[in-house]
Short mmCIF file of C-alpha atoms in Angstrom, two decimals:
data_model
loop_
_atom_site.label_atom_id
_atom_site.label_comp_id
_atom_site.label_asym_id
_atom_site.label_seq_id
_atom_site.Cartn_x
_atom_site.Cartn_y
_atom_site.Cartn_z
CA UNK E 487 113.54 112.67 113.37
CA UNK E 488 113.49 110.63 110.31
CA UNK E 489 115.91 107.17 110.87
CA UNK E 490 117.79 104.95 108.48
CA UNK E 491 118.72 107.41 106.47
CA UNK E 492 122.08 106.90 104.26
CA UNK E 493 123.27 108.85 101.31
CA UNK E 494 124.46 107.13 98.43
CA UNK E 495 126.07 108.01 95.42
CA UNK E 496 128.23 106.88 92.17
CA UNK E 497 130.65 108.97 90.49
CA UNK E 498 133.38 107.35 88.33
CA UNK E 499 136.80 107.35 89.40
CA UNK E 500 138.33 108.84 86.30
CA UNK E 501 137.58 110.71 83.41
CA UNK E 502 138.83 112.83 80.77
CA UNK E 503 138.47 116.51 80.61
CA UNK E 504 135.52 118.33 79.69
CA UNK E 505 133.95 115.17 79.42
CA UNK E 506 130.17 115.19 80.91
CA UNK E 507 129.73 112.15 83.86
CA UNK E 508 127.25 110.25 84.65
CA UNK E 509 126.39 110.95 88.31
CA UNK E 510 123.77 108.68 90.69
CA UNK E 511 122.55 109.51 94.14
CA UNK E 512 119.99 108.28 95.98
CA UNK E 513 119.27 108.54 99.91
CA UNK E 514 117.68 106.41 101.65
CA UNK E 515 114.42 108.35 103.61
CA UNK E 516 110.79 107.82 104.56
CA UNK E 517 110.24 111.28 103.31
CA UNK E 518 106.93 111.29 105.05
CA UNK E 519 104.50 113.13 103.31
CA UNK E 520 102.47 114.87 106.06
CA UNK E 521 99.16 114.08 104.31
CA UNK E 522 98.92 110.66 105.88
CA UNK E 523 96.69 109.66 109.00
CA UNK E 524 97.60 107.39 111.36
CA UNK E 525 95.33 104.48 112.72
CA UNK E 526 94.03 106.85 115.52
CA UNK E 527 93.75 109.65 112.55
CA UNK E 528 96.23 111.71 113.48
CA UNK E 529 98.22 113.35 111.43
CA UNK E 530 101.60 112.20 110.76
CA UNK E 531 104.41 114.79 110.53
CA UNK E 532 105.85 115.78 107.50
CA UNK E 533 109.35 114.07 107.57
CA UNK E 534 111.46 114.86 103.89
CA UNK E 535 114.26 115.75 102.24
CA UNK E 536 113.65 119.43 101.04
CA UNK E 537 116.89 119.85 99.44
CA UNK E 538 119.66 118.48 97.75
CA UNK E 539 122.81 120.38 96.48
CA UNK E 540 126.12 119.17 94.47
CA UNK E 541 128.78 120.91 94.21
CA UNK E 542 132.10 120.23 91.97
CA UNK E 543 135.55 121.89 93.62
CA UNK E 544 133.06 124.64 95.51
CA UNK E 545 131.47 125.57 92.44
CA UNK E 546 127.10 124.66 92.40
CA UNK E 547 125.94 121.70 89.96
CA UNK E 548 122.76 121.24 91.09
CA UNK E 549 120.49 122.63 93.67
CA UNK E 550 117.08 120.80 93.61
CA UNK E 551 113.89 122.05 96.24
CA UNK E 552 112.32 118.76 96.43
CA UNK E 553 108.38 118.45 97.47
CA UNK E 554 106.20 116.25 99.83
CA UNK E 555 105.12 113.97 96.39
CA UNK E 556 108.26 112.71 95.77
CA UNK E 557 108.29 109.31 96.77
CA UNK E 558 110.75 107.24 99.35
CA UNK E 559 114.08 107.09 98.81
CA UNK E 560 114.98 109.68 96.22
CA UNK E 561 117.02 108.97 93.31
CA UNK E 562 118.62 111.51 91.03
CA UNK E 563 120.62 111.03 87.94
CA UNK E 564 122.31 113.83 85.96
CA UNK E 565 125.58 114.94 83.92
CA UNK E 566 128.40 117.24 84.83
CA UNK E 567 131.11 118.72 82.92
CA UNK E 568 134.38 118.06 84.55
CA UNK E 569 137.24 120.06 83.79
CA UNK E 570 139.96 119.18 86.07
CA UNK E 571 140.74 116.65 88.70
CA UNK E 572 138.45 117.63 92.07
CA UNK E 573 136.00 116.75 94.48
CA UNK E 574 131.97 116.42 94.63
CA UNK E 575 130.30 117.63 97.96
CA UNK E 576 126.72 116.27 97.72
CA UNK E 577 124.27 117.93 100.37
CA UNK E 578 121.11 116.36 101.52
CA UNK E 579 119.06 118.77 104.07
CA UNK E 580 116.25 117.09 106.23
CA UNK E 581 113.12 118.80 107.10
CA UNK E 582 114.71 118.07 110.58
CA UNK E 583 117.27 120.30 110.60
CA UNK E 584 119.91 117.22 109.63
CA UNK E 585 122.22 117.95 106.99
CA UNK E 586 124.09 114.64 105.24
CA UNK E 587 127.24 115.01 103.16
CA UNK E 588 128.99 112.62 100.89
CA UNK E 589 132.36 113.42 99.16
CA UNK E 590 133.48 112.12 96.29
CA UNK E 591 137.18 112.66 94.12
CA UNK E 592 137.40 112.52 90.63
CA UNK E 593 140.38 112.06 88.58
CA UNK E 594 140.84 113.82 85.41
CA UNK E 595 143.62 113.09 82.75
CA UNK K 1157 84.97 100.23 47.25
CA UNK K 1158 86.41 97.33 46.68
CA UNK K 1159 89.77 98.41 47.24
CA UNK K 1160 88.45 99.84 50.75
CA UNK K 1161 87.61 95.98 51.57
CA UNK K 1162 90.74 94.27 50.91
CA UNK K 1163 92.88 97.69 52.44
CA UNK K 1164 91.03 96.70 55.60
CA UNK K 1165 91.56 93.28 55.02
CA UNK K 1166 95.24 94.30 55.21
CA UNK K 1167 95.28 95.76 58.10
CA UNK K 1168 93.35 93.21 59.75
CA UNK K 1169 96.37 90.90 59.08
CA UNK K 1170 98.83 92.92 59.80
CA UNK K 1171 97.13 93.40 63.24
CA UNK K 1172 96.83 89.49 63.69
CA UNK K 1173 100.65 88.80 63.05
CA UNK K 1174 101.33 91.54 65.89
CA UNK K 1175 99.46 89.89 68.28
CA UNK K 1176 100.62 86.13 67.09
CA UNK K 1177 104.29 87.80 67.65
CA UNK K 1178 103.72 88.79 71.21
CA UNK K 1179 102.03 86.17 72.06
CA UNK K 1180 104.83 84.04 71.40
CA UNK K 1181 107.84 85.59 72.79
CA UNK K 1182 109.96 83.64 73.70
CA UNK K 1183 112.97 84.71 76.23
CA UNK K 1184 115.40 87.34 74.79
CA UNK K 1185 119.13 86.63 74.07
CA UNK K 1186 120.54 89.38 76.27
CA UNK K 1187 123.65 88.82 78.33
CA UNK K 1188 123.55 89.38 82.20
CA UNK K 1189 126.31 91.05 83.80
CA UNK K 1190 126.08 92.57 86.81
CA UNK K 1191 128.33 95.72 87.50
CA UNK K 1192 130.42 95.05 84.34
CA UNK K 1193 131.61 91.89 86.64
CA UNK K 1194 129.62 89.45 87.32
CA UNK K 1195 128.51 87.30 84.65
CA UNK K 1196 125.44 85.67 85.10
CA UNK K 1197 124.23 81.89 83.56
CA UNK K 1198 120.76 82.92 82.32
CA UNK K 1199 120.37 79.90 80.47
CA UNK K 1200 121.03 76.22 80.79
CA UNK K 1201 120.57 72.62 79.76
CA UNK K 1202 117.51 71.78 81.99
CA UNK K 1203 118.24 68.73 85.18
CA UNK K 1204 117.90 65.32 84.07
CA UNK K 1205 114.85 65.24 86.35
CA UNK K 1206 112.66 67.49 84.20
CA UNK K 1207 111.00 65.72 81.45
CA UNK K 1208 109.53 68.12 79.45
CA UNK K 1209 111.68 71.37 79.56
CA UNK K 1210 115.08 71.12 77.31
CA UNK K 1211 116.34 74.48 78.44
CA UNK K 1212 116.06 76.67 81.71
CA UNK K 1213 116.41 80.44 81.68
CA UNK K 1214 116.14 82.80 84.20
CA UNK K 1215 113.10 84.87 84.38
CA UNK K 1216 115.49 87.90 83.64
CA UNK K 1217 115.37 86.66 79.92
CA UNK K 1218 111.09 87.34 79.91
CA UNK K 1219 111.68 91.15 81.66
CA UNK K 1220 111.49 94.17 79.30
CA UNK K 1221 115.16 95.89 78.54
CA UNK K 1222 114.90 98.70 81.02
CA UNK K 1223 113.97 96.41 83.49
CA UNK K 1224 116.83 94.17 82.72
CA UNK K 1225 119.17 96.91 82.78
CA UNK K 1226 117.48 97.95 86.66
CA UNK K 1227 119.27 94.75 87.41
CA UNK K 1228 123.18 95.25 86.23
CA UNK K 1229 123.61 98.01 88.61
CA UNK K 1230 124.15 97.66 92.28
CA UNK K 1231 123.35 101.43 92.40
CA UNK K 1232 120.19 101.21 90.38
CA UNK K 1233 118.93 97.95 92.05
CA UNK K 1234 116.53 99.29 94.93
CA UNK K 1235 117.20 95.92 96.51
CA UNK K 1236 120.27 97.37 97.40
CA UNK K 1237 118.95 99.57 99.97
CA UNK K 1238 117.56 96.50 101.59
CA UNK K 1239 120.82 94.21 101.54
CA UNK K 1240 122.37 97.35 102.83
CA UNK K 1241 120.07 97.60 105.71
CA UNK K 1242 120.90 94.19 106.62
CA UNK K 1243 124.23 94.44 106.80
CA UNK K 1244 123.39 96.54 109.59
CA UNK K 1245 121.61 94.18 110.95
CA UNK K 1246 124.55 91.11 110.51
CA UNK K 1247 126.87 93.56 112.20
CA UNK K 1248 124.21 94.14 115.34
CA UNK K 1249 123.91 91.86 118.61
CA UNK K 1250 120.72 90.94 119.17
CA UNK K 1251 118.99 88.57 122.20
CA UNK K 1252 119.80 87.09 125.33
CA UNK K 1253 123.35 85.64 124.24
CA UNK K 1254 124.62 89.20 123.17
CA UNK K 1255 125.65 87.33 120.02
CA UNK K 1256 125.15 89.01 116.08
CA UNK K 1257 125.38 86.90 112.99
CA UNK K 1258 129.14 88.66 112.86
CA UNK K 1259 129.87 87.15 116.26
CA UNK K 1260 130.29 83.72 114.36
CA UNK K 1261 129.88 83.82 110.92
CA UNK K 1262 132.40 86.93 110.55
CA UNK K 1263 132.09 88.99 107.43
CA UNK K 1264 128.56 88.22 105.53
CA UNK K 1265 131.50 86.81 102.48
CA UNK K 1266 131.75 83.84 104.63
CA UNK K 1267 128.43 83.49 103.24
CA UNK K 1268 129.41 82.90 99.40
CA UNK K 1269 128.01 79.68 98.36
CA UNK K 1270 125.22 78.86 101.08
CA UNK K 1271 121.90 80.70 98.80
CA UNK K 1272 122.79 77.80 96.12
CA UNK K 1273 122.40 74.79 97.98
CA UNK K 1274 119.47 75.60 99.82
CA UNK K 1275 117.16 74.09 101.16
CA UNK K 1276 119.25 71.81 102.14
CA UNK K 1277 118.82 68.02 104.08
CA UNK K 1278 119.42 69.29 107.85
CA UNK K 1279 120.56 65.91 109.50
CA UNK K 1280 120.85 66.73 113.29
CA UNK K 1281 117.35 67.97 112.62
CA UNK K 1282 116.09 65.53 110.23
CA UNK K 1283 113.86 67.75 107.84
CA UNK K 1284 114.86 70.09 104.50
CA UNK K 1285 115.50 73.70 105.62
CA UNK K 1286 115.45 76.65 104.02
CA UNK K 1287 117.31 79.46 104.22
CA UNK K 1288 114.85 81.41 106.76
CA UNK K 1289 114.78 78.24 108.59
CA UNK K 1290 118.26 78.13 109.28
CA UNK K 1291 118.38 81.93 109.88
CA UNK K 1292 115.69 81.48 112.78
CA UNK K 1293 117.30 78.70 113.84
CA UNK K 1294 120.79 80.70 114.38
CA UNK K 1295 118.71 83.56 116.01
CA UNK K 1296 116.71 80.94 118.52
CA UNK K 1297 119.38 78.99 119.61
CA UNK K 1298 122.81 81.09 118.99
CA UNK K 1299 121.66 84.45 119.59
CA UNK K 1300 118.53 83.90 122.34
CA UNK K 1301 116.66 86.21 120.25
CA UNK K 1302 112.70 85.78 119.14
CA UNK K 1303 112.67 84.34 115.63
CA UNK K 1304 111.38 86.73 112.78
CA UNK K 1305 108.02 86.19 110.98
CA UNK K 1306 109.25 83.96 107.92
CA UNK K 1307 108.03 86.41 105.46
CA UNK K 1308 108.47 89.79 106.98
CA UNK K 1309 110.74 92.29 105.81
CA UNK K 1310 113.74 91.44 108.35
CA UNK K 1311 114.16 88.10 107.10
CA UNK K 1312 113.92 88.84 103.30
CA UNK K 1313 116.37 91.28 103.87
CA UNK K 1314 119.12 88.96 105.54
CA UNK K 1315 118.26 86.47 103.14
CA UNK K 1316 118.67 88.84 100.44
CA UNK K 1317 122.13 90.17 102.08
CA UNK K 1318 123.01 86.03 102.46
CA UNK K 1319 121.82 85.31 98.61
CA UNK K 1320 123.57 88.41 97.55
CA UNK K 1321 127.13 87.20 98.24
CA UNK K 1322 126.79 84.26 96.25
CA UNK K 1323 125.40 85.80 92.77
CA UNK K 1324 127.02 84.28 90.11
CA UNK K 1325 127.41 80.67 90.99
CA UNK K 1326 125.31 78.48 89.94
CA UNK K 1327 121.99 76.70 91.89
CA UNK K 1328 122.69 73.24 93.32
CA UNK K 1329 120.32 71.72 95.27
CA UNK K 1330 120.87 68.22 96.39
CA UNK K 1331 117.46 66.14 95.78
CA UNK K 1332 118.82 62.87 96.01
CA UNK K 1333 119.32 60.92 99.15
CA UNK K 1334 117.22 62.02 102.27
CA UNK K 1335 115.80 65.01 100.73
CA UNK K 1336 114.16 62.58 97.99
CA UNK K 1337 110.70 62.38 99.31
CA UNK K 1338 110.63 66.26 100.26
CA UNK K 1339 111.52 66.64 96.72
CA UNK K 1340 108.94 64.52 95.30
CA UNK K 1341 106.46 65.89 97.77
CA UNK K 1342 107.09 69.12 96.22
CA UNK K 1343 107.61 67.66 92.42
CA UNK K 1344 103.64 66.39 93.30
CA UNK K 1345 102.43 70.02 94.24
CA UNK K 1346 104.42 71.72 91.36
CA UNK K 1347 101.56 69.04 89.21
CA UNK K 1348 98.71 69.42 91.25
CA UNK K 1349 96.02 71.78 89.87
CA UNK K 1350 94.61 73.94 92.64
CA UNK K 1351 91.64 76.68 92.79
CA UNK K 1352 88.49 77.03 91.07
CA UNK K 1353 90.62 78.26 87.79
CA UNK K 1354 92.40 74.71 88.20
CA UNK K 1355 95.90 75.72 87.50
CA UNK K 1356 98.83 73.69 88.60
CA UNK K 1357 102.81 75.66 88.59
CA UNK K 1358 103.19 73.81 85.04
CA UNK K 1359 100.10 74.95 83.42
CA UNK K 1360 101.53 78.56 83.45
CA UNK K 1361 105.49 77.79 83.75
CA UNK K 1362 106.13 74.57 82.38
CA UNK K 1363 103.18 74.28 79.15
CA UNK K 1364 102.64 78.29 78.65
CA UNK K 1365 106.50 79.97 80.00
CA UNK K 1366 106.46 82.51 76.76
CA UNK K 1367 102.67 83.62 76.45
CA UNK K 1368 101.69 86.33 77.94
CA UNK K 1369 98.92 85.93 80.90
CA UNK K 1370 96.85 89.44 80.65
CA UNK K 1371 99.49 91.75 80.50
CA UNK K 1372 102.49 89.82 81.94
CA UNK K 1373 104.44 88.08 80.03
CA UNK K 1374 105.24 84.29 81.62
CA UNK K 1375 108.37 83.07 82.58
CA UNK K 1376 109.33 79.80 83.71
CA UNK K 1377 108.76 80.47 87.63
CA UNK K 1378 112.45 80.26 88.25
CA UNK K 1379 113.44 80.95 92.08
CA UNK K 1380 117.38 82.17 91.78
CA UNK K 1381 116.52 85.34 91.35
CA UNK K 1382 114.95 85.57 95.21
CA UNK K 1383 114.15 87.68 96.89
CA UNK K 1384 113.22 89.59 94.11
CA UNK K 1385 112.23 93.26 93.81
CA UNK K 1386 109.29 93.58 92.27
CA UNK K 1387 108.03 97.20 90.61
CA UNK K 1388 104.78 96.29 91.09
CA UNK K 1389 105.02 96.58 94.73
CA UNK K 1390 108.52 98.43 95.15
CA UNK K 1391 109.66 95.88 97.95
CA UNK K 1392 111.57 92.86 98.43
CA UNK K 1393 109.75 89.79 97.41
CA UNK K 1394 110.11 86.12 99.51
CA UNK K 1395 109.87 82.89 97.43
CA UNK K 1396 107.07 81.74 99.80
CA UNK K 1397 105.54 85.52 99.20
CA UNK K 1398 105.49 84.63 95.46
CA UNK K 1399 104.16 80.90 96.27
CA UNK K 1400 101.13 82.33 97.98
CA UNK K 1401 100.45 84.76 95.45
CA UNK K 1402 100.36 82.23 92.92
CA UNK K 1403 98.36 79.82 94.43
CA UNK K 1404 96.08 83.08 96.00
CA UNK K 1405 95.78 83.82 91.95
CA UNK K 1406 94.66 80.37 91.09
CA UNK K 1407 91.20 81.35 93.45
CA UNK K 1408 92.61 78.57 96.23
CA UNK K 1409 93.43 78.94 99.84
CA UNK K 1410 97.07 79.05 100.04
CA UNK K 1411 99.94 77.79 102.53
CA UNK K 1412 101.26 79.57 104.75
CA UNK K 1413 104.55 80.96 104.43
CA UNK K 1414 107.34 78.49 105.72
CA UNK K 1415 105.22 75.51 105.86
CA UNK K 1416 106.08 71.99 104.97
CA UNK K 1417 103.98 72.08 102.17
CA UNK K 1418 105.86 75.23 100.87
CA UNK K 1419 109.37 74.36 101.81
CA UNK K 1420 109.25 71.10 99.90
CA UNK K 1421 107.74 73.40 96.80
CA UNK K 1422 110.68 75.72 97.20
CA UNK K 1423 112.85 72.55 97.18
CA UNK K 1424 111.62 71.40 93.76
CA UNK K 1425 111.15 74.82 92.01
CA UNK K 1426 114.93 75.31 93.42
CA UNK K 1427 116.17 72.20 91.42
CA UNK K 1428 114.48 73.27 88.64
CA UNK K 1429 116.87 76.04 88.43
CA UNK K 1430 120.01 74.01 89.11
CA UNK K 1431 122.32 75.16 86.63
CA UNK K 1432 121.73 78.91 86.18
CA UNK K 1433 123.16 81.34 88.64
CA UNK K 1434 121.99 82.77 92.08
CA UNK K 1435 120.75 86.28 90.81
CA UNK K 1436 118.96 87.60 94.32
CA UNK K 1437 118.11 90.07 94.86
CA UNK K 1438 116.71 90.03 91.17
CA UNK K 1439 114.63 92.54 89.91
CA UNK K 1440 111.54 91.71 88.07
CA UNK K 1441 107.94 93.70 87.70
#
């Protein structure tokens, strides 16, 4: 069960339509890789994100698989087109079964 | 084949100016705002008390654009994840008195102000204390809880949550009055050369803040950017962290963390500063 974790992300509050946004998340996770030893060399369990979804009034985004090399804490940056005012639902799913949402409205003039 | 020479001749130069150029660069003239709101003093007349320095800057001015721009973000600044984690922390009770830093400071904005004037003359304790001193302090005798290691991640992080509420204003250490002789204490260790590659602070930050040492490009050892995040090591970064490193560079043994010798170092370097604004947590590499 991996602890601490807490999604973050940045969407701006307004926009115009059709115009492409600058979106930020990042979530904050050990994302273990399950190639490390511990000191007794045991194996530690593989502990990550494996994927991350965003979705704009219901409709997909993004949908990224993410790996056992991508380092703590992962950040992701990219544009969306936003046509009308709406909501982002961004999904995180944990290698532990967790799922963590974060919501986020847009207004579009 | 004579023209051959003198083309290679002029490359030669043109080679040499590069190199004179970075060798001498001297801070940038960017502007530091952080979240398009606050607006940072990078740059300042230096204290009275240093002789030979006319103008402070922040070590901000010496980092590359994009890692100057890691730095105007909240989102973008890992450091972030840190202070965040520490608000956690101000929020939770911890030790015998059931007490959390909430239980009598309130919200963390109560805060705004206290990173510039430390350290700071303590009187009922009679000594110079610095930030983690008076955070251990609170968690010894307020909260009945075990005091953190001065450097370990714990403390940078509340001191990084406590410095973060007062970016913006500018450093103000007090170095007159009781806190004299700590001051000149540390003033004598800034000028003291130690290690077998006999380097004192000023050799690098005072006489070379500009040239580039190896790779690295020197700044003028500024502390109001701490803790920093460094990229070299993806963490937070203590002052006394960065002290030891220094002197550990210099081939010396260094000082521990949080002692006397260090805290009156931390007092000096700090007045150094006073003028340009609390940036912590900073990012540098």
């Amino acid at each position: 069960m991996a602890t601490g974790v807490k999604p973050r992300v940045k969407v701006p509050k307004t926009a115009s339509a059709g115009e492409a946004v600058t979106i930020k998340t990042l979530i904050s996770h050990k994302m273990e890789s399950g190639q490390r030893k511990d000191d007794d060399g045991n194996i530690i369990p593989r502990s990550i994100i494996n994927r991350f979804t965003a979705d704009f009034n219901g409709q997909n985004v993004i949908d990224v698989t993410l790996e056992p090399a991508i380092s703590t804490n992962p950040f992701f940056e990219f544009e969306a087109i936003v046509a009308e005012t709406g909501t982002f639902t961004f999904t995180w799913y944990d290698d532990d079964g967790s799922v963590y949402e974060e919501t986020k409205e847009i207004e579009v003039s | 084949m004579r023209t051959k020479t003198s083309m290679r001749l002029g490359v030669g130069l043109a080679a040499a100016s590069v190199f004179a150029m970075a060798a001498c660069a001297d801070p940038d003239d960017d502007q530091l705002v952080v979240n398009e709101e606050i607006e940072m003093i990078t740059e300042a007349a230096a204290p009275d008390h240093m002789e030979r320095v006319r103008t402070i800057y922040s070590g901000w001015r010496f980092r590359s654009d994009e890692t100057q721009a890691v730095q105007m973000d909240d989102f973008d600044n890992p450091a972030m994840i840190w202070v965040d984690a520490a608000a956690e922390v101000w929020e939770t009770a911890d030790g015998t008195e059931g007490n959390s830093c909430a239980s009598c400071h309130e919200s963390v904005d109560s805060m705004e102000g206290v990173r510039a004037v430390y350290p700071k003359w303590n009187e009922a304790a009679g000594e110079v204390r610095t930030l983690e001193m008076q955070v251990n302090d609170c968690r010894e005798n307020q909260m009945g809880a075990e005091p953190w290691k001065y450097d370990g991640g714990d403390m940078t992080n509340m001191v990084a949550l406590i410095s973060s509420v007062s970016r913006g204003l500018p450093v103000n250490v007090a170095i007159d009055g009781p806190a004299q002789s700590t001051w000149e204490q540390g003033k004598d260790l800034y000028y003291t050369r130690f290690g077998q590659l006999e380097l004192s602070c000023a050799n690098c930050h005072e006489d070379s803040y500009g040239l580039h040492i190896r790779s690295d490009h020197l700044s003028q050892g500024q502390i109001n950017g701490f803790p920093t995040y460094r990229l070299k090591n993806t963490k937070l970064n203590s002052v006394h962290s960065r002290f030891k490193g220094c002197i550990r560079d210099t081939r010396a043994h260094t000082f521990a963390p949080g002692s006397p010798e260090f805290v009156a170092l931390e007092l000096y370097v700090a007045s150094r500063g006073n003028g340009l604004s609390v940036e912590g947590p900073s990012v540098r590499n």
